[in-house]
Tab-separated table of C-alpha atoms in Angstrom:
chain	number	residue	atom	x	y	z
A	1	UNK	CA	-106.173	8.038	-35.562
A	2	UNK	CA	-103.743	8.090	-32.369
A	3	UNK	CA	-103.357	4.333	-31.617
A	4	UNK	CA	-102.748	3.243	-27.795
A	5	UNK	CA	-100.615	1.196	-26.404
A	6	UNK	CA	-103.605	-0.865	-25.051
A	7	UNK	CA	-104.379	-1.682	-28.833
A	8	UNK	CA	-100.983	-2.937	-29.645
A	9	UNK	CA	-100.367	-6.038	-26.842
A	10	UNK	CA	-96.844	-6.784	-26.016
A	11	UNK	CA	-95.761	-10.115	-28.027
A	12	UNK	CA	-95.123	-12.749	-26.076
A	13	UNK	CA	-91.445	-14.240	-25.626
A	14	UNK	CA	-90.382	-16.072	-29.051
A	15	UNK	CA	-90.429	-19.991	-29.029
A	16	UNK	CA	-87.384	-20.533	-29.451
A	17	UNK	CA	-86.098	-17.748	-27.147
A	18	UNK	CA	-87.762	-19.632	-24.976
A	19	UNK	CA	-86.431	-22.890	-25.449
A	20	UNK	CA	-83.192	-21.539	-25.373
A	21	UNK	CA	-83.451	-20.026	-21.644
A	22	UNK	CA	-85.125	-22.838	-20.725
A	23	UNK	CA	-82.157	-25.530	-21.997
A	24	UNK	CA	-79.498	-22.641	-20.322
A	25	UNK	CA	-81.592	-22.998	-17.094
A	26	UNK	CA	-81.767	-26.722	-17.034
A	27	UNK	CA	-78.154	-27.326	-18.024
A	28	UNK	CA	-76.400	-24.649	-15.711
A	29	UNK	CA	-78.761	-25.717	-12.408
A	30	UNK	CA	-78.174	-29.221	-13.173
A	31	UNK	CA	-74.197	-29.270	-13.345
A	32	UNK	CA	-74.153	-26.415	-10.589
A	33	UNK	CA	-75.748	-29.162	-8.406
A	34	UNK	CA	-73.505	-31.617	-9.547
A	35	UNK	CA	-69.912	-29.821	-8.991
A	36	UNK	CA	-71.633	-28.054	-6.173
A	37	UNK	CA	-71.999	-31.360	-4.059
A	38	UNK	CA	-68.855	-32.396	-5.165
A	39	UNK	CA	-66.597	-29.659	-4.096
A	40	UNK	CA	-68.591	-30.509	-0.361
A	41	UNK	CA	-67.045	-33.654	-1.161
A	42	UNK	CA	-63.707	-32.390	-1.454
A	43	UNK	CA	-64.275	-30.227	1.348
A	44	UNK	CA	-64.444	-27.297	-0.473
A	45	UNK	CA	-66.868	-24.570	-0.332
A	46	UNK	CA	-70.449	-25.302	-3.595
A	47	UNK	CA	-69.655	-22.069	-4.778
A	48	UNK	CA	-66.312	-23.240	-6.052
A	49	UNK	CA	-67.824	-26.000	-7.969
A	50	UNK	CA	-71.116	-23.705	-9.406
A	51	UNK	CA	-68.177	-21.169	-10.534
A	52	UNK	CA	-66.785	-23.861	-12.195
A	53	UNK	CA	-70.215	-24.357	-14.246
A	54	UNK	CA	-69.596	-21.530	-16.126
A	55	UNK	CA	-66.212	-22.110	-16.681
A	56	UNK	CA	-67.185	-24.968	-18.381
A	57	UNK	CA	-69.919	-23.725	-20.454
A	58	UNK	CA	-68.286	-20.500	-21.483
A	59	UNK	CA	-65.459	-19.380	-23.718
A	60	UNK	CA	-62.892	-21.278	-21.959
A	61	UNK	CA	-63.913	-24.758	-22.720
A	62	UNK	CA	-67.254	-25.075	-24.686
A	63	UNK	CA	-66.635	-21.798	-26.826
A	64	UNK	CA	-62.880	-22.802	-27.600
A	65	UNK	CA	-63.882	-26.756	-28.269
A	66	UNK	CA	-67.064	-26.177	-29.755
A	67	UNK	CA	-67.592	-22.730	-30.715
A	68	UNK	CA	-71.235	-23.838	-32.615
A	69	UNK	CA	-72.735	-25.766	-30.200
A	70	UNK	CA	-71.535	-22.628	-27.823
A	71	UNK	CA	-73.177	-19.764	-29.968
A	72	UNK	CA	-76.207	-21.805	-30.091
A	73	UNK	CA	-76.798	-22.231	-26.504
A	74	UNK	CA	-75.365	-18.864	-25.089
A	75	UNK	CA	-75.655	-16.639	-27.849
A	76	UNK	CA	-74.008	-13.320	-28.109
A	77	UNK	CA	-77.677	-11.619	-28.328
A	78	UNK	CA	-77.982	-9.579	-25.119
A	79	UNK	CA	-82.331	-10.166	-24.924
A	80	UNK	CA	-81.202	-13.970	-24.787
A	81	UNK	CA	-78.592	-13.290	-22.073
A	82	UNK	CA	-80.506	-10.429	-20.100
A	83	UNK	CA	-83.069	-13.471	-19.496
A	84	UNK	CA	-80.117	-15.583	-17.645
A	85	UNK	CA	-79.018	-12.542	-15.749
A	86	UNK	CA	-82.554	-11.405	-14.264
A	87	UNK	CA	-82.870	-14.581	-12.765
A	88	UNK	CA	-79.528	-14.487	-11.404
A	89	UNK	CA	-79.716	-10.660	-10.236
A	90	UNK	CA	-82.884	-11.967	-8.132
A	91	UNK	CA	-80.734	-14.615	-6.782
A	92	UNK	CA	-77.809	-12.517	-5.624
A	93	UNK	CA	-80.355	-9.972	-4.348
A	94	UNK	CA	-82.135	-12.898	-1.920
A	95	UNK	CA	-78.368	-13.844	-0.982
A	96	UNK	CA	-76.862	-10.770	0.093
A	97	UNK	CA	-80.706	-9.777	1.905
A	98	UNK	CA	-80.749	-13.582	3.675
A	99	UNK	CA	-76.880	-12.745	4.607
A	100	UNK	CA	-78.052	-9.116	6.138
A	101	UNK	CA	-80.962	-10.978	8.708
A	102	UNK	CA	-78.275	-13.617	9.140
A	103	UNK	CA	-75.980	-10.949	10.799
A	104	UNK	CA	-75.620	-11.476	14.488
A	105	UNK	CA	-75.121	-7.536	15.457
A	106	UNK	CA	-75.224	-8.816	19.332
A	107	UNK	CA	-71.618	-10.585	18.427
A	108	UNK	CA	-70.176	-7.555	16.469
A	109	UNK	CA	-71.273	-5.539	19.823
A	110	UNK	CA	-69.276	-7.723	22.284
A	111	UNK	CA	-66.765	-8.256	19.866
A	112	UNK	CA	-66.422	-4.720	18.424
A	113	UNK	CA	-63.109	-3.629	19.039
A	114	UNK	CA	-61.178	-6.205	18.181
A	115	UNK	CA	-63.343	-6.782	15.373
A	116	UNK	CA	-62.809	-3.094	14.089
A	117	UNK	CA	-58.992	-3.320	14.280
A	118	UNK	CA	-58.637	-6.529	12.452
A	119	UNK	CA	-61.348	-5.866	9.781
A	120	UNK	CA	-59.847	-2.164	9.508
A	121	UNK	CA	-56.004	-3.761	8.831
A	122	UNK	CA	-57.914	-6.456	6.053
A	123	UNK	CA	-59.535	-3.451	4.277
A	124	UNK	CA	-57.048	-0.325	4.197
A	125	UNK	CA	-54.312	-2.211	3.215
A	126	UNK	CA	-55.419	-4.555	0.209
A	127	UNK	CA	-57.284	-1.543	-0.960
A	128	UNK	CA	-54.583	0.342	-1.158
A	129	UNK	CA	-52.121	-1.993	-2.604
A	130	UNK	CA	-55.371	-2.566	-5.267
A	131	UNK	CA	-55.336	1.009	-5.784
A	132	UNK	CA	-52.130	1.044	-6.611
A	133	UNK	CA	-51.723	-1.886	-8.635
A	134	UNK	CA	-54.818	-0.344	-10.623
A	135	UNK	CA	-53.186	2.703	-11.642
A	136	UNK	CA	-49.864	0.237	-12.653
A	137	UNK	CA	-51.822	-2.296	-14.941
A	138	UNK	CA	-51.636	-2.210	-18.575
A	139	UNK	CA	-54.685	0.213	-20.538
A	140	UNK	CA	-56.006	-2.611	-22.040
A	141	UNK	CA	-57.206	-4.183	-19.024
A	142	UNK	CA	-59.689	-1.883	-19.110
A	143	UNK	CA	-62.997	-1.152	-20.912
A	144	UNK	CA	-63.055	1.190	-23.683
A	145	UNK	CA	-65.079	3.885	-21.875
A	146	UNK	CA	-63.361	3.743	-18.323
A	147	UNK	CA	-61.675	5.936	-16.346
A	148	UNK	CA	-58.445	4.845	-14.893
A	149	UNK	CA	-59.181	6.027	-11.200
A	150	UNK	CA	-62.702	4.765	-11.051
A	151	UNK	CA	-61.124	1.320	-12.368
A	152	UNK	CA	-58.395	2.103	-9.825
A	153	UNK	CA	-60.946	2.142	-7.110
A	154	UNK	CA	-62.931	-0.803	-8.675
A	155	UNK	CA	-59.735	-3.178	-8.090
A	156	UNK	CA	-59.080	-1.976	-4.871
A	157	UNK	CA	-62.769	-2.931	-3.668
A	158	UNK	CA	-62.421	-5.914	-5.041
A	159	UNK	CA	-59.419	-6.709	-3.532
A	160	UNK	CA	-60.512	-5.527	0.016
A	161	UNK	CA	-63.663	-7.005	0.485
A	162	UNK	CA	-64.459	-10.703	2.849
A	163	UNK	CA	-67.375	-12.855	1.344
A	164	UNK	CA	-69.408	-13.305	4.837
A	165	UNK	CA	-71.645	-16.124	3.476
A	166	UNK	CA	-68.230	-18.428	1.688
A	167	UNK	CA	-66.781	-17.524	5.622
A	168	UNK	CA	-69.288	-18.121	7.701
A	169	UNK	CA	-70.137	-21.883	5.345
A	170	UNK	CA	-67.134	-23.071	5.925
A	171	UNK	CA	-66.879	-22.419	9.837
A	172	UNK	CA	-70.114	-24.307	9.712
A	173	UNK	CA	-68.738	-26.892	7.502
A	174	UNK	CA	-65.387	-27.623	9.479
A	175	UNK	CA	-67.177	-27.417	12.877
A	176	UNK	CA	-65.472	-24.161	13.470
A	177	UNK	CA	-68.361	-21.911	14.600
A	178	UNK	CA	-68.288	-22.112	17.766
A	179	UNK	CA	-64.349	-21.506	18.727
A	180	UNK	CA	-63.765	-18.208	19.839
A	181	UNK	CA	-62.021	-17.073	16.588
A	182	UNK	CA	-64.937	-18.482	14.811
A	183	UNK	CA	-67.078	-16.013	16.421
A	184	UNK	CA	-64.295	-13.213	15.905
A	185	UNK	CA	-63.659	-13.990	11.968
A	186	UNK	CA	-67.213	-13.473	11.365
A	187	UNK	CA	-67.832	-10.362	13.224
A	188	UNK	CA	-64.873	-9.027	11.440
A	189	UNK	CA	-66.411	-10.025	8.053
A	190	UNK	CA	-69.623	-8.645	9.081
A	191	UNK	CA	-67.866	-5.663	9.409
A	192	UNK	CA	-65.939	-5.847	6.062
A	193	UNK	CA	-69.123	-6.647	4.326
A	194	UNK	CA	-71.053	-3.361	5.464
A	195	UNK	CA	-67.521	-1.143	4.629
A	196	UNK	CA	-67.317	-2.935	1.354
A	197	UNK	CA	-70.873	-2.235	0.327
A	198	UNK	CA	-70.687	1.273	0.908
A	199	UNK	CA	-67.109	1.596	-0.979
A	200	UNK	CA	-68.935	-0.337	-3.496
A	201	UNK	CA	-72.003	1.881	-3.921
A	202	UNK	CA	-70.194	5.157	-4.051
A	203	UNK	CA	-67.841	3.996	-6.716
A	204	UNK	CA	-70.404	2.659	-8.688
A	205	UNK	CA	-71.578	5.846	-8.391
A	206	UNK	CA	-68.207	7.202	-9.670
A	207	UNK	CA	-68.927	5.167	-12.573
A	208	UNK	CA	-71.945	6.684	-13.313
A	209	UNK	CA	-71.836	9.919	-12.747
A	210	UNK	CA	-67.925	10.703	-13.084
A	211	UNK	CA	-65.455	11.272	-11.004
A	212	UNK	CA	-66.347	14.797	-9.469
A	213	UNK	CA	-65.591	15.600	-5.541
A	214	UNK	CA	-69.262	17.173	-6.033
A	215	UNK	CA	-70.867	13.659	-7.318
A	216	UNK	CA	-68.893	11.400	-4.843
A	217	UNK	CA	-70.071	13.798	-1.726
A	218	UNK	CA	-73.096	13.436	-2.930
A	219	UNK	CA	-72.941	9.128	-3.679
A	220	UNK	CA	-71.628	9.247	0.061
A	221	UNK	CA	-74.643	11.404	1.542
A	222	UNK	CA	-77.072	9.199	-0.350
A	223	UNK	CA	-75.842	5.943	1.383
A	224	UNK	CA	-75.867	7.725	4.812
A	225	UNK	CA	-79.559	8.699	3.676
A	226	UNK	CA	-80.113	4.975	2.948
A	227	UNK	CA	-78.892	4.138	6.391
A	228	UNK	CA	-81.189	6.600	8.386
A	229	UNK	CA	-84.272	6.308	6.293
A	230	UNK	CA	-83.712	2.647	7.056
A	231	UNK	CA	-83.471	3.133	10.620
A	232	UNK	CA	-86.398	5.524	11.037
A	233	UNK	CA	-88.724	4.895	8.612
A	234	UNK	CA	-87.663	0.948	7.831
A	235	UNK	CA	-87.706	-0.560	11.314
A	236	UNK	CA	-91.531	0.575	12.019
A	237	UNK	CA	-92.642	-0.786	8.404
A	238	UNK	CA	-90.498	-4.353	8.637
A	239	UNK	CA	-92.175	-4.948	12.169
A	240	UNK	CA	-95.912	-3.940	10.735
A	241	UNK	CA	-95.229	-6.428	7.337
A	242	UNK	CA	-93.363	-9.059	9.868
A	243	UNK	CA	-96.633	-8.889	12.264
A	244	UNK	CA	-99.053	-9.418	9.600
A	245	UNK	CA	-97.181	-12.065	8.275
A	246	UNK	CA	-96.975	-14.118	11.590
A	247	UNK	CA	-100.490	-13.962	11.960
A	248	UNK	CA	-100.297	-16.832	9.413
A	249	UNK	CA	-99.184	-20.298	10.309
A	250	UNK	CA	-98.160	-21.047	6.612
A	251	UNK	CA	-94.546	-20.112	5.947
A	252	UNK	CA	-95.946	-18.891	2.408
A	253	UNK	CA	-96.875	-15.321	3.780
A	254	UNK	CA	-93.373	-14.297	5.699
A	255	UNK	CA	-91.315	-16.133	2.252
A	256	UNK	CA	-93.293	-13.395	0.332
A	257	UNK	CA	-93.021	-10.707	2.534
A	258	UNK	CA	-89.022	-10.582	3.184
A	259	UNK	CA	-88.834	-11.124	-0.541
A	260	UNK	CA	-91.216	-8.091	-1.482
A	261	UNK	CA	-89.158	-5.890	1.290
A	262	UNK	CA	-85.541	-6.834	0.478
A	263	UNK	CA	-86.721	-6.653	-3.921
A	264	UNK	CA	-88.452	-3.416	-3.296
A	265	UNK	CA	-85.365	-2.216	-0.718
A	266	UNK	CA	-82.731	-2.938	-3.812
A	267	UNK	CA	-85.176	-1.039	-6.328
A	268	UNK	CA	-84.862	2.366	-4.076
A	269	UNK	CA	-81.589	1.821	-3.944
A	270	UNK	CA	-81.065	1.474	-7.763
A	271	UNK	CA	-83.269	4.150	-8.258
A	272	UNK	CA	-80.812	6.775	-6.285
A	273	UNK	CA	-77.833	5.242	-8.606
A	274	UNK	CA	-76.255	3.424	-6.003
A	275	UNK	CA	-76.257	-0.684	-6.209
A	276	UNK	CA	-79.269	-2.401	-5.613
A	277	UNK	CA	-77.314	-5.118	-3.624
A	278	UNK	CA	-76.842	-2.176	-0.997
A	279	UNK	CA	-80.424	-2.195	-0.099
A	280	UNK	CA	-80.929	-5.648	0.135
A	281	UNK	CA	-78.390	-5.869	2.605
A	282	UNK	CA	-79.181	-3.166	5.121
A	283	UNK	CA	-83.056	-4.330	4.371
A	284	UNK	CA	-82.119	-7.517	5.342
A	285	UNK	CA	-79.961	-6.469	8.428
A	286	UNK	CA	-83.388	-4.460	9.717
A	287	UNK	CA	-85.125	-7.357	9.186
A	288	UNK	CA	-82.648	-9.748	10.889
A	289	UNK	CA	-82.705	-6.740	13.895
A	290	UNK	CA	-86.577	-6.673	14.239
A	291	UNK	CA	-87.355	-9.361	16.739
A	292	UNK	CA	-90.370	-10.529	14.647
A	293	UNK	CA	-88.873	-12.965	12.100
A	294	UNK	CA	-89.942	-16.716	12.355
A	295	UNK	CA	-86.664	-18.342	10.897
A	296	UNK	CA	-88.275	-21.709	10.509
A	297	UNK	CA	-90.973	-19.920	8.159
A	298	UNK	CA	-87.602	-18.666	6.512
A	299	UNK	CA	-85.984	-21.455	5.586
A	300	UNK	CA	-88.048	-22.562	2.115
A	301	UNK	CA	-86.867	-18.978	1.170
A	302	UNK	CA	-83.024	-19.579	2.146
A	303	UNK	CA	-83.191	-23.397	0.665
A	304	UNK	CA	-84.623	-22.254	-2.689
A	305	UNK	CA	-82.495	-19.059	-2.578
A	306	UNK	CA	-79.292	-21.156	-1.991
A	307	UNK	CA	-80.268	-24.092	-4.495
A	308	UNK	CA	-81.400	-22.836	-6.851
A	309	UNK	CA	-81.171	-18.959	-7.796
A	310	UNK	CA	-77.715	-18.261	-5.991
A	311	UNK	CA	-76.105	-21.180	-8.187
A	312	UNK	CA	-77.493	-19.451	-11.234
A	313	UNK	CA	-75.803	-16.379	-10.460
A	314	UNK	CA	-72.414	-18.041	-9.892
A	315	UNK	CA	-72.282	-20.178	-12.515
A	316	UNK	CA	-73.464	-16.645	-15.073
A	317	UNK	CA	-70.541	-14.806	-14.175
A	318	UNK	CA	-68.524	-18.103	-14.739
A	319	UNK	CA	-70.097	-17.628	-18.321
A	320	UNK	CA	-68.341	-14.271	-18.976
A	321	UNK	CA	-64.758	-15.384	-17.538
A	322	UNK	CA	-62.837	-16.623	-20.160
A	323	UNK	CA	-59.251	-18.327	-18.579
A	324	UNK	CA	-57.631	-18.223	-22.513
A	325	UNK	CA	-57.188	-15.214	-22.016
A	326	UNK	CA	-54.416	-16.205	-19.542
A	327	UNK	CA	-52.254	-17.505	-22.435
A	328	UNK	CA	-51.442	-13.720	-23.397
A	329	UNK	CA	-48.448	-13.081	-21.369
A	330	UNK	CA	-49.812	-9.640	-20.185
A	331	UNK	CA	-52.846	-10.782	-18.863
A	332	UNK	CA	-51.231	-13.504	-17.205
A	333	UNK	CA	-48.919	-11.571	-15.224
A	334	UNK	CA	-51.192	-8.587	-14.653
A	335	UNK	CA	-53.554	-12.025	-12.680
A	336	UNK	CA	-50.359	-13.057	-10.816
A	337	UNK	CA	-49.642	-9.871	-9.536
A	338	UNK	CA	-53.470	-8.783	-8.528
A	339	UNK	CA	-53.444	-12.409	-6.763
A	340	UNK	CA	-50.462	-11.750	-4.575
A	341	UNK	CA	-51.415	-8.528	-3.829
A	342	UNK	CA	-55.085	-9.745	-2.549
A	343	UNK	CA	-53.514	-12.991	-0.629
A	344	UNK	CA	-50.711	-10.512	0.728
A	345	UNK	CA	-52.887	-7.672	1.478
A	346	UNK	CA	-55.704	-9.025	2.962
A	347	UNK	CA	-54.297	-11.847	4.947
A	348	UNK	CA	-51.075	-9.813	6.344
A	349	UNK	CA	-53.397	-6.913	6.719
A	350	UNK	CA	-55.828	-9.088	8.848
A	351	UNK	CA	-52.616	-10.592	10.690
A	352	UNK	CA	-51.508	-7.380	11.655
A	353	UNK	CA	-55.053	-6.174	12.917
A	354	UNK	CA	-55.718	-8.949	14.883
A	355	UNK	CA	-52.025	-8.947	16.759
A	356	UNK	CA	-52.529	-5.330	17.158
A	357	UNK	CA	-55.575	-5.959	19.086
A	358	UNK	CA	-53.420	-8.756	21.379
A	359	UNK	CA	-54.329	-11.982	19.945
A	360	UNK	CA	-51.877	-14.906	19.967
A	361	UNK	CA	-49.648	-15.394	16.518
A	362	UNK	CA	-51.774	-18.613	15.271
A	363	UNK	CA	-55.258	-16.666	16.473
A	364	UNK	CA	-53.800	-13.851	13.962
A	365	UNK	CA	-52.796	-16.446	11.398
A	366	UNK	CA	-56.512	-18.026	11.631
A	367	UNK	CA	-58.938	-14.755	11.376
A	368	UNK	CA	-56.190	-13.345	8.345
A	369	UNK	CA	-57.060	-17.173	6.421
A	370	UNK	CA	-60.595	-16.753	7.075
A	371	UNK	CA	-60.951	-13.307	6.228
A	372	UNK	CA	-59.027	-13.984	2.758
A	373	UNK	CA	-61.985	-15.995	0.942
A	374	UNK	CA	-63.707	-13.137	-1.293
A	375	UNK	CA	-66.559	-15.901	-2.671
A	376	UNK	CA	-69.586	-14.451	-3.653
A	377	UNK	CA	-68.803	-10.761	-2.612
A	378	UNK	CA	-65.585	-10.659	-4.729
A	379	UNK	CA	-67.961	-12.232	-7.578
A	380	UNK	CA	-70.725	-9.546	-7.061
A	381	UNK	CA	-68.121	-6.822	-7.404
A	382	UNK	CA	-66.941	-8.025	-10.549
A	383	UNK	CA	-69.789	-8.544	-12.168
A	384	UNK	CA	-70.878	-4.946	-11.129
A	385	UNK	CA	-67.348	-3.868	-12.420
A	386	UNK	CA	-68.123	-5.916	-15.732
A	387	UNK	CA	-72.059	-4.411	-16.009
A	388	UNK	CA	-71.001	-0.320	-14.989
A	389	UNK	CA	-68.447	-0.860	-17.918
A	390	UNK	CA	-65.292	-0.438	-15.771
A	391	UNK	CA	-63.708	-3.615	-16.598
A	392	UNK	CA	-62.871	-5.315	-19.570
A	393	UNK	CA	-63.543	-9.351	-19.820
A	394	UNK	CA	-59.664	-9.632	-18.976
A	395	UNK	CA	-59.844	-7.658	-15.879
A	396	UNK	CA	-63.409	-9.419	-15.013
A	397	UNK	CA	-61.761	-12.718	-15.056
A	398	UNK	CA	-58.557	-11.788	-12.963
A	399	UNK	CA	-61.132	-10.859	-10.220
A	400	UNK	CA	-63.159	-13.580	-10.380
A	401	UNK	CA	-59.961	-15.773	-10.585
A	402	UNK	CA	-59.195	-14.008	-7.026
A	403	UNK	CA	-62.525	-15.272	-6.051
A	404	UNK	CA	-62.179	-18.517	-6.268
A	405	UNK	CA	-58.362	-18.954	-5.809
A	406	UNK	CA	-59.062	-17.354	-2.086
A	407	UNK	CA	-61.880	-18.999	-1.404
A	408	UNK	CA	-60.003	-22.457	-2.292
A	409	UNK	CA	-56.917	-22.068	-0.124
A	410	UNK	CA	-58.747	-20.684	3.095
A	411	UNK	CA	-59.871	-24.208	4.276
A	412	UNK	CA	-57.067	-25.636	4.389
A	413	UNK	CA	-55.144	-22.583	5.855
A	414	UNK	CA	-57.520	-21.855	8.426
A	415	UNK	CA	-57.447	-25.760	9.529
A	416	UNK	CA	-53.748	-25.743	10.005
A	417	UNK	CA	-53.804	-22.619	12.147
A	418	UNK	CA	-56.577	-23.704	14.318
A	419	UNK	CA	-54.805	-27.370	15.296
A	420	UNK	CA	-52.147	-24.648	17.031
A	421	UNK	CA	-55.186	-23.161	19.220
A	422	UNK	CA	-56.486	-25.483	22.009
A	423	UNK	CA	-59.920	-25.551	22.663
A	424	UNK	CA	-61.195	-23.822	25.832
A	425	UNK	CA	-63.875	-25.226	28.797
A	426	UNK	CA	-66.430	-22.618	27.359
A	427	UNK	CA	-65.852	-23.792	23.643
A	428	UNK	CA	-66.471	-27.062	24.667
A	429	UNK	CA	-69.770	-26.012	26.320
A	430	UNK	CA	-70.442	-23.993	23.488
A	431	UNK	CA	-69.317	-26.799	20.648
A	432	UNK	CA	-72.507	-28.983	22.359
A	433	UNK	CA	-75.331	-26.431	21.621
A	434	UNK	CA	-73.752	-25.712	18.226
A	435	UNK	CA	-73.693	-28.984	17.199
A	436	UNK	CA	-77.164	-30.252	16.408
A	437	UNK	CA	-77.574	-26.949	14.337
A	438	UNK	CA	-73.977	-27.724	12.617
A	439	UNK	CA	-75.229	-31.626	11.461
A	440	UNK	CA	-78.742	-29.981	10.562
A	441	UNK	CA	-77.295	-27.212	8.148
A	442	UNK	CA	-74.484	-29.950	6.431
């Protein structure tokens, strides 16, 4: 007799697997709220203090002090964990597609050139000095199955890429948004964030499929085929979903509808191998591009996205990073020398971009502090890095140390540059229609 699957139900989740997700999701959301409002204290950006969540939590504190309690909560099972990380893969996914309709392509357009030539000094050279400095580091900062030049490329991504939504929060934050370099440092991240998603889908697809001039042609067609299927076939489909959504008063229907678009956007891209964060974004940037969205209707989305699921996410890949591992000599200076090399590379390289393209010395000196903060992109890179196998938990935490070192010493940076700058007529005009929207989003 040929039994079906119908006649054998799925069990449901075990009691105490359940207990234990639902303790990890309690504790983590709770302190990530906690250090998250505190680092806005300390005029620093949340994600610094959700990071820190898992800093606390993991093998760096509660797994060195009390390894028991530790194994108990966040055990080494990967069903238990997997739970964690699908609820912070959703979150990240919402982020990165809220960041794409955030993304003001009228501003890139009037700001494009200048834009281009600093964002295009920011990435070439940190990714090359990451590059290089990959190919230099010690063999065991890698993971057992990983190729040198794919990890090569890996660090140099990392290394290269802005974190648009850490950027463009604190602008916001230190009532920055509305100078002219405000404007300017987030069209160049804007920029930085759609190079760095592409150099970070094709060399996931390196680690995937090899590295083979053959596969990566083919990893660089399929993004171009994302882009164009986007265009033609995405546009016409966002503005039918947007339409029947808006024929609702309820915000309920457009929350549901972005979500199902920019979800089902990331599961086409995952499906063609490349990183499901890639079609959120360029979802999300059709989306933002359509015309149709009501942002009001938005907002429970953003608020619940930003809360609660991006925190989650943060404060998971805090779990993994495990800072004793900076007592080992080796380690320690391999996460000295990536540090310099992203601080030098992507703040001289943004320097030189920007004074290329005529602006002042302290204009420069402001877009190449801004443009340093990696936040949550340098995070979702390293957590791809750490998932595709291509770092080892060493490397993982030297990135995500890069992270949040960069994302620490930008405020202060860019507020010291920006006292050099005086404020023009039109930023003045422009600092009074910004600033209603400034004390309503802080």
């Amino acid at each position: 007799m040929i039994m079906t699957l119908a006649a054998v139900p799925v069990p449901s989740i075990a009691h105490h697997q359940l207990l234990v997700f639902l303790l990890q999701i309690g504790l983590v959301l709770g302190l990530a709220t906690i250090l998250g409002r505190l680092a806005v204290r300390l005029r620093l950006p949340a994600v610094v203090g959700e990071l820190l969540v898992g800093v606390l939590l993991g093998p760096s504190l509660l797994g060195a002090t009390a390894p028991g309690l530790s194994a108990w909560l966040f055990p080494a099972d990967p069903g238990q964990l997997h739970l964690l990380d699908a609820v912070g893969q959703i979150g990240v996914l919402l982020l990165v597609g809220i960041t794409g309709i955030h993304l003001n392509l009228g501003v890139i357009r009037g700001q494009g050139t200048i834009a281009v030539r600093t964002s295009a000094g920011g990435l070439l050279i940190p990714l090359g000095l990451g590059v290089a400095i990959g190919y230099l580091l010690p063999g065991s900062l890698l993971a057992d199955s990983a190729d040198r030049t794919v990890f090569a490329l890996f660090l140099g991504v990392a290394l290269c890429v802005s974190a648009i939504p850490v950027i463009a929060k604190i602008l916001l934050e230190m009532r920055l948004l509305h100078r002219d370099i405000g404007q300017l440092t987030v069209s160049a991240a804007a920029v930085d964030d759609v190079v760095g998603w592409l150099l970070l889908s094709v060399v996931s697809a390196m680690a995937t499929t090899g590295v083979r001039t053959g596969q990566v042609l083919v990893a660089v067609g399929s993004v171009l085929l994302v882009v164009v299927v986007a265009y033609l076939l995405g546009r016409p489909l966002v503005r039918g979903a947007l339409r029947a959504a808006n024929r609702s008063e309820d915000s309920g229907p457009t929350v549901a509808v972005v979500s199902i678009l920019l979800l089902l956007s990331a599961a086409a891209t995952h499906a063609m191998k490349l990183e499901a964060i890639l079609g959120a974004f360029v979802c999300g940037i059709v989306i933002g591009s359509s015309g149709l969205l009501d942002h009001e209707k938005l907002a429970p989305l953003r608020t619940f996205t930003m809360a609660v699921l991006a925190p989650v996410f943060f404060a998971t890949a805090g779990l993994r990073m495990d800072l004793t591992a900076l007592a080992k000599p080796p380690v320690l200076l391999a996460a000295a020398g990536v540090l310099l090399a992203a601080v030098i590379g992507k703040f001289g390289g943004a320097y030189l971009g920007a004074r290329f393209s005529g602006l002042s010395r302290w204009q420069s000196l402001a877009i190449g502090a801004g443009l340093n903060a990696r936040g949550v992109i340098g995070l979702i890179v390293a957590m791809t890095g750490l998932r595709l196998g291509v770092l080892s938990t060493d490397a993982f935490t030297i990135v995500v140390l890069v992270a949040i070192v960069t994302s620490l010493i930008t405020p202060p940076t860019l507020r010291y540059a920006l006292r050099k700058i005086p404020q023009t007529d039109e930023e003045h005009t422009r600092e009074k229609s910004f600033g209603a929207y400034a004390r309503e989003s802080t």
